[in-house]
mmCIF file of C-alpha atoms and ligand atoms in Angstrom:
data_model
loop_
_atom_site.group_PDB
_atom_site.id
_atom_site.type_symbol
_atom_site.label_atom_id
_atom_site.label_comp_id
_atom_site.label_asym_id
_atom_site.label_seq_id
_atom_site.Cartn_x
_atom_site.Cartn_y
_atom_site.Cartn_z
ATOM 1 C CA MET A 1134 4.458 23.525 12.984
ATOM 2 C CA ASN A 1135 3.146 20.286 11.535
ATOM 3 C CA LYS A 1136 -0.168 18.702 12.387
ATOM 4 C CA LEU A 1137 1.171 16.268 14.956
ATOM 5 C CA GLU A 1138 3.101 18.965 16.789
ATOM 6 C CA SER A 1139 0.060 21.188 16.839
ATOM 7 C CA ILE A 1140 -2.042 18.350 18.282
ATOM 8 C CA VAL A 1141 0.610 17.739 20.914
ATOM 9 C CA ASP A 1142 0.802 21.447 21.710
ATOM 10 C CA GLU A 1143 -2.934 21.703 21.962
ATOM 11 C CA ARG A 1144 -3.137 18.764 24.336
ATOM 12 C CA ALA A 1145 -0.138 19.851 26.367
ATOM 13 C CA ASN A 1146 -1.673 23.254 26.866
ATOM 14 C CA ARG A 1147 -5.026 22.039 28.045
ATOM 15 C CA ARG A 1148 -5.518 22.923 31.670
ATOM 16 C CA SER A 1149 -7.025 19.523 32.448
ATOM 17 C CA PHE A 1150 -3.829 17.917 31.293
ATOM 18 C CA LEU A 1151 -1.698 20.114 33.517
ATOM 19 C CA LYS A 1152 -4.040 19.554 36.432
ATOM 20 C CA ASN A 1153 -3.846 15.792 36.304
ATOM 21 C CA GLY A 1154 -0.385 15.952 37.706
ATOM 22 C CA ILE A 1155 1.680 14.570 34.888
ATOM 23 C CA ALA A 1156 3.220 17.889 33.997
ATOM 24 C CA ALA A 1157 3.048 19.168 37.536
ATOM 25 C CA ALA A 1158 5.212 16.425 39.039
ATOM 26 C CA GLY A 1159 8.295 18.558 39.175
ATOM 27 C CA ALA A 1160 8.601 19.027 35.452
ATOM 28 C CA VAL A 1161 10.816 21.750 34.155
ATOM 29 C CA THR A 1162 9.290 24.669 32.297
ATOM 30 C CA VAL A 1163 9.310 23.925 28.608
ATOM 31 C CA SER A 1164 10.657 26.740 26.499
ATOM 32 C CA ALA A 1165 11.251 26.768 22.785
ATOM 33 C CA GLY A 1166 14.982 26.923 23.372
ATOM 34 C CA LEU A 1167 14.919 23.929 25.664
ATOM 35 C CA LEU A 1168 12.955 21.912 23.138
ATOM 36 C CA SER A 1169 15.360 22.669 20.355
ATOM 37 C CA ASN A 1170 18.224 21.553 22.566
ATOM 38 C CA GLY A 1171 16.560 18.211 23.086
ATOM 39 C CA LEU A 1172 17.772 16.392 26.122
ATOM 40 C CA SER A 1173 20.577 18.673 27.134
ATOM 41 C CA ALA A 1174 18.570 20.124 29.986
ATOM 42 C CA LEU A 1175 17.688 16.775 31.514
ATOM 43 C CA GLY A 1176 19.656 15.679 34.483
ATOM 44 C CA ALA A 1177 19.555 13.737 37.671
ATOM 45 C CA ASP A 1178 19.467 16.894 39.725
ATOM 46 C CA GLN A 1179 16.125 18.165 38.551
ATOM 47 C CA GLY A 1180 14.116 16.710 41.354
ATOM 48 C CA HIS A 1181 11.452 14.119 41.693
ATOM 49 C CA GLY A 1182 9.881 14.580 38.258
ATOM 50 C CA SER A 1183 12.964 14.398 36.090
ATOM 51 C CA ILE A 1184 13.591 11.538 33.744
ATOM 52 C CA THR A 1185 16.923 10.202 32.544
ATOM 53 C CA GLU A 1186 18.199 10.473 29.004
ATOM 54 C CA GLY A 1187 17.654 6.730 28.793
ATOM 55 C CA ASP A 1188 13.995 7.169 29.783
ATOM 56 C CA ALA A 1189 13.590 9.852 27.126
ATOM 57 C CA ALA A 1190 15.268 7.637 24.514
ATOM 58 C CA VAL A 1191 12.910 4.758 25.328
ATOM 59 C CA LEU A 1192 9.882 7.039 25.140
ATOM 60 C CA ARG A 1193 11.070 8.613 21.906
ATOM 61 C CA PHE A 1194 11.436 5.225 20.240
ATOM 62 C CA LEU A 1195 8.014 4.193 21.523
ATOM 63 C CA ALA A 1196 6.563 7.461 20.179
ATOM 64 C CA ALA A 1197 8.001 6.649 16.747
ATOM 65 C CA ALA A 1198 6.575 3.108 16.905
ATOM 66 C CA GLU A 1199 3.173 4.526 17.847
ATOM 67 C CA ILE A 1200 3.278 7.046 14.970
ATOM 68 C CA LEU A 1201 3.947 4.161 12.581
ATOM 69 C CA GLU A 1202 1.176 2.101 14.156
ATOM 70 C CA THR A 1203 -1.233 5.022 13.852
ATOM 71 C CA ASP A 1204 -0.356 5.446 10.188
ATOM 72 C CA LEU A 1205 -1.042 1.825 9.312
ATOM 73 C CA TRP A 1206 -4.186 1.581 11.425
ATOM 74 C CA GLN A 1207 -5.555 4.745 9.830
ATOM 75 C CA GLN A 1208 -5.283 3.094 6.424
ATOM 76 C CA TYR A 1209 -7.230 0.087 7.688
ATOM 77 C CA THR A 1210 -9.852 2.373 9.250
ATOM 78 C CA GLU A 1211 -10.350 4.446 6.102
ATOM 79 C CA LEU A 1212 -10.987 1.314 4.011
ATOM 80 C CA GLY A 1213 -12.585 -1.134 6.460
ATOM 81 C CA GLY A 1214 -13.333 0.645 9.732
ATOM 82 C CA VAL A 1215 -16.761 1.345 11.151
ATOM 83 C CA THR A 1216 -17.046 4.684 9.330
ATOM 84 C CA ALA A 1217 -15.952 3.266 5.955
ATOM 85 C CA PRO A 1218 -18.694 2.563 3.445
ATOM 86 C CA ALA A 1219 -19.938 -1.029 3.130
ATOM 87 C CA SER A 1220 -17.794 -2.997 0.678
ATOM 88 C CA ALA A 1221 -16.697 -6.501 -0.164
ATOM 89 C CA TYR A 1222 -13.421 -5.790 1.698
ATOM 90 C CA GLN A 1223 -15.267 -4.755 4.860
ATOM 91 C CA THR A 1224 -17.572 -7.771 4.503
ATOM 92 C CA GLY A 1225 -14.470 -9.958 4.151
ATOM 93 C CA LEU A 1226 -13.155 -8.550 7.428
ATOM 94 C CA GLN A 1227 -16.518 -9.264 9.047
ATOM 95 C CA GLN A 1228 -16.164 -12.937 8.165
ATOM 96 C CA LEU A 1229 -13.469 -12.981 10.858
ATOM 97 C CA ASP A 1230 -15.810 -11.249 13.324
ATOM 98 C CA GLY A 1231 -18.917 -9.119 12.842
ATOM 99 C CA ASP A 1232 -17.351 -6.414 15.027
ATOM 100 C CA MET A 1233 -14.117 -6.134 13.034
ATOM 101 C CA PRO A 1234 -14.890 -2.629 11.668
ATOM 102 C CA GLN A 1235 -15.469 -1.318 15.219
ATOM 103 C CA TYR A 1236 -12.349 -3.012 16.580
ATOM 104 C CA ILE A 1237 -10.252 -1.579 13.731
ATOM 105 C CA ALA A 1238 -11.493 1.941 14.461
ATOM 106 C CA ASP A 1239 -10.872 1.520 18.199
ATOM 107 C CA ASN A 1240 -7.357 0.180 17.697
ATOM 108 C CA THR A 1241 -6.644 3.225 15.512
ATOM 109 C CA ASP A 1242 -7.911 5.606 18.201
ATOM 110 C CA ASP A 1243 -5.733 3.864 20.776
ATOM 111 C CA GLU A 1244 -2.555 4.232 18.720
ATOM 112 C CA LEU A 1245 -3.219 7.904 18.036
ATOM 113 C CA SER A 1246 -3.744 8.475 21.764
ATOM 114 C CA HIS A 1247 -0.483 6.630 22.564
ATOM 115 C CA GLU A 1248 1.469 8.711 20.078
ATOM 116 C CA THR A 1249 -0.044 11.988 21.251
ATOM 117 C CA PHE A 1250 0.335 11.186 24.946
ATOM 118 C CA ILE A 1251 3.950 10.050 24.777
ATOM 119 C CA ASN A 1252 4.964 13.150 22.824
ATOM 120 C CA ALA A 1253 3.110 15.428 25.238
ATOM 121 C CA TYR A 1254 4.720 13.632 28.172
ATOM 122 C CA LEU A 1255 8.190 13.998 26.645
ATOM 123 C CA MET A 1256 7.622 17.721 26.189
ATOM 124 C CA SER A 1257 6.414 18.074 29.766
ATOM 125 C CA LYS A 1258 9.810 16.744 30.827
ATOM 126 C CA GLY A 1259 11.705 19.118 28.590
ATOM 127 C CA ALA A 1260 12.493 16.465 26.011
ATOM 128 C CA LYS A 1261 11.967 16.692 22.275
ATOM 129 C CA PRO A 1262 8.836 15.040 20.855
ATOM 130 C CA VAL A 1263 9.092 12.808 17.787
ATOM 131 C CA SER A 1264 7.669 13.628 14.383
ATOM 132 C CA LEU A 1265 7.950 11.499 11.249
ATOM 133 C CA GLU A 1266 6.016 13.939 9.062
ATOM 134 C CA GLN A 1267 9.029 14.651 6.868
ATOM 135 C CA PHE A 1268 8.907 10.986 5.797
ATOM 136 C CA ARG A 1269 5.214 10.958 4.878
ATOM 137 C CA ASN A 1270 5.828 10.394 1.171
ATOM 138 C CA LEU A 1271 4.572 6.892 0.319
ATOM 139 C CA GLU A 1272 1.756 6.220 -2.114
ATOM 140 C CA GLY A 1273 -1.081 4.293 -0.510
ATOM 141 C CA SER A 1274 -4.244 2.695 -1.832
ATOM 142 C CA GLN A 1275 -5.439 4.218 -5.096
ATOM 143 C CA VAL A 1276 -9.116 3.624 -4.298
ATOM 144 C CA THR A 1277 -11.152 6.568 -5.631
ATOM 145 C CA ASP A 1278 -14.637 5.361 -4.663
ATOM 146 C CA ILE A 1279 -13.921 6.685 -1.162
ATOM 147 C CA PRO A 1280 -12.908 10.343 -1.548
ATOM 148 C CA GLY A 1281 -9.574 11.542 -0.193
ATOM 149 C CA ILE A 1282 -7.758 8.209 0.071
ATOM 150 C CA ALA A 1283 -5.730 8.107 -3.136
ATOM 151 C CA SER A 1284 -4.123 11.514 -2.628
ATOM 152 C CA LYS A 1285 -2.959 10.883 0.960
ATOM 153 C CA LYS A 1286 0.716 10.233 1.586
ATOM 154 C CA ARG A 1287 1.646 7.469 4.037
ATOM 155 C CA LEU A 1288 4.497 6.426 6.283
ATOM 156 C CA THR A 1289 3.851 2.697 5.937
ATOM 157 C CA ASN A 1290 3.167 0.390 2.997
ATOM 158 C CA LEU A 1291 0.389 -2.200 3.485
ATOM 159 C CA MET A 1292 0.407 -3.469 -0.098
ATOM 160 C CA GLN A 1293 3.533 -5.659 -0.268
ATOM 161 C CA LEU A 1294 3.500 -7.468 3.052
ATOM 162 C CA SER A 1295 5.260 -10.681 4.072
ATOM 163 C CA VAL A 1296 3.406 -11.344 7.304
ATOM 164 C CA ASP A 1297 5.271 -13.376 9.915
ATOM 165 C CA THR A 1298 2.684 -15.719 11.436
ATOM 166 C CA SER A 1299 5.049 -17.546 13.796
ATOM 167 C CA TRP A 1300 3.512 -15.698 16.762
ATOM 168 C CA TRP A 1301 0.677 -18.195 16.379
ATOM 169 C CA THR A 1302 2.827 -21.239 17.093
ATOM 170 C CA ARG A 1303 5.081 -19.320 19.529
ATOM 171 C CA TYR A 1304 2.152 -18.645 21.854
ATOM 172 C CA ARG A 1305 0.985 -22.258 21.592
ATOM 173 C CA SER A 1306 4.305 -23.864 22.493
ATOM 174 C CA ASP A 1307 4.614 -25.393 25.967
ATOM 175 C CA ASN A 1308 8.347 -26.101 25.905
ATOM 176 C CA GLN A 1309 10.001 -23.371 23.832
ATOM 177 C CA ASN A 1310 10.687 -19.653 24.198
ATOM 178 C CA PRO A 1311 12.284 -17.237 21.694
ATOM 179 C CA ASP A 1312 14.316 -15.760 24.583
ATOM 180 C CA LEU A 1313 15.981 -19.158 24.979
ATOM 181 C CA GLY A 1314 16.870 -19.252 21.288
ATOM 182 C CA ASP A 1315 13.907 -21.209 19.986
ATOM 183 C CA THR A 1316 12.307 -20.509 16.597
ATOM 184 C CA PHE A 1317 8.742 -21.233 15.536
ATOM 185 C CA PRO A 1318 7.025 -22.294 12.298
ATOM 186 C CA ASN A 1319 4.496 -20.082 10.557
ATOM 187 C CA ALA A 1320 0.787 -20.850 10.871
ATOM 188 C CA VAL A 1321 0.287 -19.506 7.320
ATOM 189 C CA PRO A 1322 3.618 -20.241 5.606
ATOM 190 C CA THR A 1323 2.750 -18.722 2.203
ATOM 191 C CA LEU A 1324 1.746 -15.413 3.818
ATOM 192 C CA ALA A 1325 5.168 -15.160 5.441
ATOM 193 C CA THR A 1326 7.157 -15.725 2.268
ATOM 194 C CA GLY A 1327 5.280 -13.897 -0.509
ATOM 195 C CA MET A 1328 4.313 -10.239 -0.928
ATOM 196 C CA PHE A 1329 0.639 -9.553 -0.402
ATOM 197 C CA THR A 1330 -1.664 -6.620 0.066
ATOM 198 C CA ALA A 1331 -3.697 -6.266 3.253
ATOM 199 C CA ILE A 1332 -5.782 -3.393 1.886
ATOM 200 C CA PRO A 1333 -7.698 -2.922 -1.366
ATOM 201 C CA ARG A 1334 -5.333 -1.191 -3.794
ATOM 202 C CA ASN A 1335 -8.080 -0.047 -6.147
ATOM 203 C CA ASN A 1336 -11.856 0.147 -6.545
ATOM 204 C CA THR A 1337 -12.079 -3.448 -7.804
ATOM 205 C CA GLU A 1338 -10.433 -4.842 -4.673
ATOM 206 C CA LEU A 1339 -12.661 -2.675 -2.463
ATOM 207 C CA ALA A 1340 -15.944 -3.423 -4.323
ATOM 208 C CA ILE A 1341 -17.985 -0.737 -2.657
ATOM 209 C CA GLY A 1342 -21.628 -1.623 -1.976
ATOM 210 C CA VAL A 1343 -21.040 -5.357 -2.416
ATOM 211 C CA THR A 1344 -21.907 -7.229 0.788
ATOM 212 C CA THR A 1345 -22.795 -10.678 -0.499
ATOM 213 C CA VAL A 1346 -21.314 -13.725 1.201
ATOM 214 C CA PRO A 1347 -19.188 -15.611 0.360
ATOM 215 C CA VAL A 1348 -16.978 -12.696 -0.514
ATOM 216 C CA ASN A 1349 -15.002 -12.746 -3.762
ATOM 217 C CA ASN A 1350 -12.058 -15.101 -3.142
ATOM 218 C CA HIS A 1351 -9.296 -12.564 -3.851
ATOM 219 C CA ILE A 1352 -10.916 -9.898 -1.672
ATOM 220 C CA GLN A 1353 -11.387 -12.406 1.161
ATOM 221 C CA ALA A 1354 -7.682 -13.232 0.832
ATOM 222 C CA ILE A 1355 -6.886 -9.512 1.320
ATOM 223 C CA ALA A 1356 -9.133 -9.401 4.399
ATOM 224 C CA ASN A 1357 -7.553 -12.595 5.777
ATOM 225 C CA THR A 1358 -4.103 -11.051 5.250
ATOM 226 C CA ALA A 1359 -5.220 -7.988 7.220
ATOM 227 C CA GLY A 1360 -6.541 -10.230 9.997
ATOM 228 C CA PHE A 1361 -3.161 -11.904 10.490
ATOM 229 C CA HIS A 1362 -1.310 -8.620 10.062
ATOM 230 C CA PHE A 1363 -3.311 -6.998 12.866
ATOM 231 C CA ALA A 1364 -2.121 -9.665 15.292
ATOM 232 C CA PHE A 1365 1.461 -9.544 13.998
ATOM 233 C CA ILE A 1366 1.657 -5.804 14.666
ATOM 234 C CA GLU A 1367 0.115 -5.987 18.125
ATOM 235 C CA GLN A 1368 2.117 -8.977 19.367
ATOM 236 C CA GLY A 1369 5.156 -6.879 18.419
ATOM 237 C CA GLY A 1370 3.888 -4.001 20.555
ATOM 238 C CA THR A 1371 3.151 -6.437 23.375
ATOM 239 C CA SER A 1372 6.753 -7.664 23.515
ATOM 240 C CA LEU A 1373 8.252 -4.232 22.836
ATOM 241 C CA TYR A 1374 6.610 -2.602 25.848
ATOM 242 C CA ALA A 1375 7.349 -5.538 28.154
ATOM 243 C CA ALA A 1376 11.022 -5.301 27.203
ATOM 244 C CA MET A 1377 11.202 -1.498 27.392
ATOM 245 C CA ALA A 1378 9.684 -1.489 30.877
ATOM 246 C CA GLN A 1379 12.836 -3.212 32.114
ATOM 247 C CA LYS A 1380 15.038 -0.394 30.806
ATOM 248 C CA VAL A 1381 13.444 2.720 32.297
ATOM 249 C CA SER A 1382 14.533 4.371 35.565
ATOM 250 C CA ASN A 1383 11.834 6.838 36.593
ATOM 251 C CA LEU A 1384 8.849 5.208 38.335
ATOM 252 C CA GLU A 1385 6.340 7.371 36.499
ATOM 253 C CA VAL A 1386 7.915 6.447 33.146
ATOM 254 C CA LEU A 1387 7.557 2.796 34.183
ATOM 255 C CA ARG A 1388 3.887 3.501 34.884
ATOM 256 C CA VAL A 1389 3.490 5.025 31.410
ATOM 257 C CA VAL A 1390 5.189 2.074 29.711
ATOM 258 C CA LEU A 1391 3.258 -0.577 31.677
ATOM 259 C CA SER A 1392 -0.077 1.184 31.260
ATOM 260 C CA ILE A 1393 0.223 1.653 27.504
ATOM 261 C CA GLY A 1394 1.861 -1.752 27.060
ATOM 262 C CA GLY A 1395 -1.138 -3.402 28.681
ATOM 263 C CA THR A 1396 -3.419 -2.102 25.949
ATOM 264 C CA GLU A 1397 -1.100 -3.528 23.291
ATOM 265 C CA ILE A 1398 -1.652 -6.908 24.950
ATOM 266 C CA MET A 1399 -5.423 -6.390 24.776
ATOM 267 C CA HIS A 1400 -5.132 -5.571 21.080
ATOM 268 C CA PHE A 1401 -3.044 -8.654 20.419
ATOM 269 C CA GLN A 1402 -5.409 -10.926 22.312
ATOM 270 C CA THR A 1403 -8.378 -9.635 20.336
ATOM 271 C CA TRP A 1404 -6.696 -10.031 16.956
ATOM 272 C CA HIS A 1405 -5.294 -13.427 17.888
ATOM 273 C CA ASP A 1406 -8.853 -14.627 18.455
ATOM 274 C CA LYS A 1407 -10.130 -13.141 15.165
ATOM 275 C CA ALA A 1408 -7.285 -14.398 12.953
ATOM 276 C CA GLY A 1409 -8.339 -17.952 13.747
ATOM 277 C CA ASN A 1410 -11.605 -17.265 11.912
ATOM 278 C CA ALA A 1411 -9.864 -16.444 8.609
ATOM 279 C CA ILE A 1412 -11.742 -18.194 5.800
ATOM 280 C CA PRO A 1413 -9.730 -21.143 4.410
ATOM 281 C CA LEU A 1414 -8.915 -20.395 0.763
ATOM 282 C CA THR A 1415 -6.322 -20.391 -1.983
ATOM 283 C CA ASP A 1416 -5.666 -17.213 -3.982
ATOM 284 C CA GLY A 1417 -2.791 -17.771 -6.399
ATOM 285 C CA THR A 1418 0.230 -18.635 -4.275
ATOM 286 C CA LEU A 1419 -1.474 -17.575 -1.032
ATOM 287 C CA VAL A 1420 -3.009 -20.421 0.972
ATOM 288 C CA PHE A 1421 -4.967 -19.971 4.201
ATOM 289 C CA PRO A 1422 -5.286 -23.341 5.922
ATOM 290 C CA ASP A 1423 -8.393 -24.306 7.881
ATOM 291 C CA LEU A 1424 -7.261 -23.598 11.440
ATOM 292 C CA LYS A 1425 -10.683 -24.361 12.927
ATOM 293 C CA ASN A 1426 -11.845 -27.622 11.459
ATOM 294 C CA ASP A 1427 -8.891 -29.590 10.133
ATOM 295 C CA ILE A 1428 -8.976 -32.839 12.038
ATOM 296 C CA PRO A 1429 -6.720 -33.949 13.504
ATOM 297 C CA GLN A 1430 -5.408 -30.440 14.114
ATOM 298 C CA PRO A 1431 -2.043 -30.370 15.878
ATOM 299 C CA GLU A 1432 -2.175 -28.392 19.112
ATOM 300 C CA SER A 1433 0.366 -25.964 17.645
ATOM 301 C CA LEU A 1434 -2.294 -24.768 15.189
ATOM 302 C CA GLN A 1435 -5.618 -25.232 16.998
ATOM 303 C CA SER A 1436 -7.546 -21.965 16.616
ATOM 304 C CA ASN A 1437 -9.290 -21.826 19.999
ATOM 305 C CA LEU A 1438 -6.037 -21.940 21.984
ATOM 306 C CA ILE A 1439 -5.794 -18.177 22.221
ATOM 307 C CA MET A 1440 -4.537 -17.949 25.812
ATOM 308 C CA PRO A 1441 -0.738 -18.084 26.029
ATOM 309 C CA GLU A 1442 0.266 -21.697 26.642
ATOM 310 C CA PRO A 1443 2.480 -21.921 29.757
ATOM 311 C CA THR A 1444 6.059 -22.408 28.585
ATOM 312 C CA VAL A 1445 9.647 -22.234 29.763
ATOM 313 C CA PHE A 1446 10.632 -18.826 31.130
ATOM 314 C CA LEU A 1447 14.061 -17.446 32.140
ATOM 315 C CA SER A 1448 15.513 -20.934 32.539
ATOM 316 C CA LYS A 1449 14.362 -24.477 31.858
ATOM 317 C CA LYS A 1450 14.979 -25.271 35.536
ATOM 318 C CA PHE A 1451 11.783 -23.391 36.499
ATOM 319 C CA PRO A 1452 8.246 -24.716 36.111
ATOM 320 C CA VAL A 1453 6.489 -23.562 32.933
ATOM 321 C CA CYS A 1454 4.686 -20.240 33.130
ATOM 322 C CA SER A 1455 2.059 -18.436 31.025
ATOM 323 C CA ILE A 1456 3.855 -15.335 29.772
ATOM 324 C CA ILE A 1457 4.373 -12.718 27.092
ATOM 325 C CA ARG A 1458 7.190 -13.854 24.806
ATOM 326 C CA PRO A 1459 9.790 -12.610 23.906
ATOM 327 C CA THR A 1460 10.671 -10.074 26.622
ATOM 328 C CA ALA A 1461 14.479 -10.000 26.479
ATOM 329 C CA THR A 1462 15.848 -6.449 26.305
ATOM 330 C CA LYS A 1463 19.010 -6.780 24.219
ATOM 331 C CA ASN A 1464 18.661 -4.798 20.955
ATOM 332 C CA VAL A 1465 14.876 -4.892 21.305
ATOM 333 C CA ALA A 1466 14.285 -1.566 19.561
ATOM 334 C CA MET A 1467 16.448 -2.466 16.582
ATOM 335 C CA GLY A 1468 14.717 -5.851 16.544
ATOM 336 C CA ALA A 1469 11.379 -4.075 16.215
ATOM 337 C CA VAL A 1470 12.698 -1.927 13.349
ATOM 338 C CA ASN A 1471 14.002 -5.038 11.604
ATOM 339 C CA ALA A 1472 10.752 -6.947 12.117
ATOM 340 C CA PHE A 1473 8.708 -4.064 10.659
ATOM 341 C CA THR A 1474 11.169 -3.812 7.766
ATOM 342 C CA MET A 1475 10.943 -7.538 7.001
ATOM 343 C CA ASP A 1476 7.167 -7.249 7.193
ATOM 344 C CA GLY A 1477 7.379 -4.939 4.159
ATOM 345 C CA LEU A 1478 5.923 -1.918 5.962
ATOM 346 C CA PHE A 1479 8.782 0.326 4.834
ATOM 347 C CA ILE A 1480 9.084 -0.748 1.193
ATOM 348 C CA ASN A 1481 9.776 2.442 -0.843
ATOM 349 C CA GLN A 1482 10.820 4.427 2.239
ATOM 350 C CA THR A 1483 13.968 6.565 1.897
ATOM 351 C CA PRO A 1484 17.467 5.997 3.348
ATOM 352 C CA ASP A 1485 16.871 9.115 5.506
ATOM 353 C CA PHE A 1486 13.848 7.455 7.077
ATOM 354 C CA PHE A 1487 15.808 4.321 7.983
ATOM 355 C CA GLU A 1488 18.662 6.409 9.386
ATOM 356 C CA PHE A 1489 16.278 8.440 11.535
ATOM 357 C CA LEU A 1490 14.499 5.344 12.855
ATOM 358 C CA ARG A 1491 17.720 3.424 13.508
ATOM 359 C CA ASP A 1492 19.140 6.391 15.436
ATOM 360 C CA LEU A 1493 16.092 6.373 17.693
ATOM 361 C CA ALA A 1494 16.368 2.590 18.085
ATOM 362 C CA ASN A 1495 20.080 2.755 18.918
ATOM 363 C CA ASP A 1496 19.491 5.373 21.611
ATOM 364 C CA ALA A 1497 16.653 3.331 23.117
ATOM 365 C CA ASP A 1498 18.712 0.145 23.040
ATOM 366 C CA GLN A 1499 21.451 1.857 25.023
ATOM 367 C CA ALA A 1500 19.069 2.887 27.810
ATOM 368 C CA GLN A 1501 19.676 1.079 31.078
ATOM 369 C CA ARG A 1502 17.630 1.078 34.237
ATOM 370 C CA GLY A 1503 19.281 3.049 37.036
ATOM 371 C CA VAL A 1504 21.751 4.877 34.830
ATOM 372 C CA ASN A 1505 21.293 8.647 35.157
ATOM 373 C CA ASP A 1506 23.078 9.795 32.077
HETATM 374 FE FE1 LIG B 3061 0.113 1.632 20.670
HETATM 375 FE FE1 LIG B 3062 -0.730 -1.242 19.146
#
């Protein structure tokens, strides 16, 4: 049994968990045989607490997304979180907000709780949990000044990112919506087209014990990259959950998806605010524009416009509305896999990994509300 499964088991077995009604709501008894058979035991005739195969497929894809989120957030926490030693990298993050190390640690905790909860919930319904442990083979940061980092194997790669920053202009538009076919320019075009690290790859890029400001230009560029990457990841989660909610059948599964999805929105909102404080700089081909002070700043870039601008929704015949965007459901899971892939998160991952993830995405994309398959 791998570590994740043992955590899930431990949580699932806790009496407090059983008492809170999630497992007690008509769930079937989970046996080892049932788990190994996956969804075969799920059906519409299992009473009030049963979930459909579509519900399980949605939750399984979300579990995988949360495992990947946890993996990347753990890397940020180890190098720049509140328990990481003071360094130029951490100081660079604090130029975006003094509380960045705390927020990074909290976001990491949230993702781990999402992953663990969804897997425990799946098991309580007789469905198979998701593990990606067999794909934990990537090299991460080779920093040795913090013990234990260089030897850890990762699921995600944070060192060759092409960060899409079009969420910035998408949420500032008052007359366009990706669900109506519109596309949006990047706020930091060079970040979207190159390959950049968002974490220190070695001791020099970490610079442990160095807290002087201004931070070394290259290290500040790494911290700025992280700042925009945080928001990119969490706006993805925000849209993913809003779309998935429309595909589930069981009311309790809807509650799970809405309740977790709401925290992804909180994450995104926080990081959206912080990214606007990225220090303007040029580091080789990477250019961070001044989003705070450039005058005249077009409204599409103005850094204090962090609330979603009301825009067209469903149809241009309706009045504009302040909304999450996009929220269309067609191929949303595969879209998330593709967006993460284009981000560079999976560079050096194996064909088996992509096959596994695409299978989960395909199953989730086929889920339809009200279909008891
Ligand atoms: Fe999450
Ligand atoms: Fe998240």
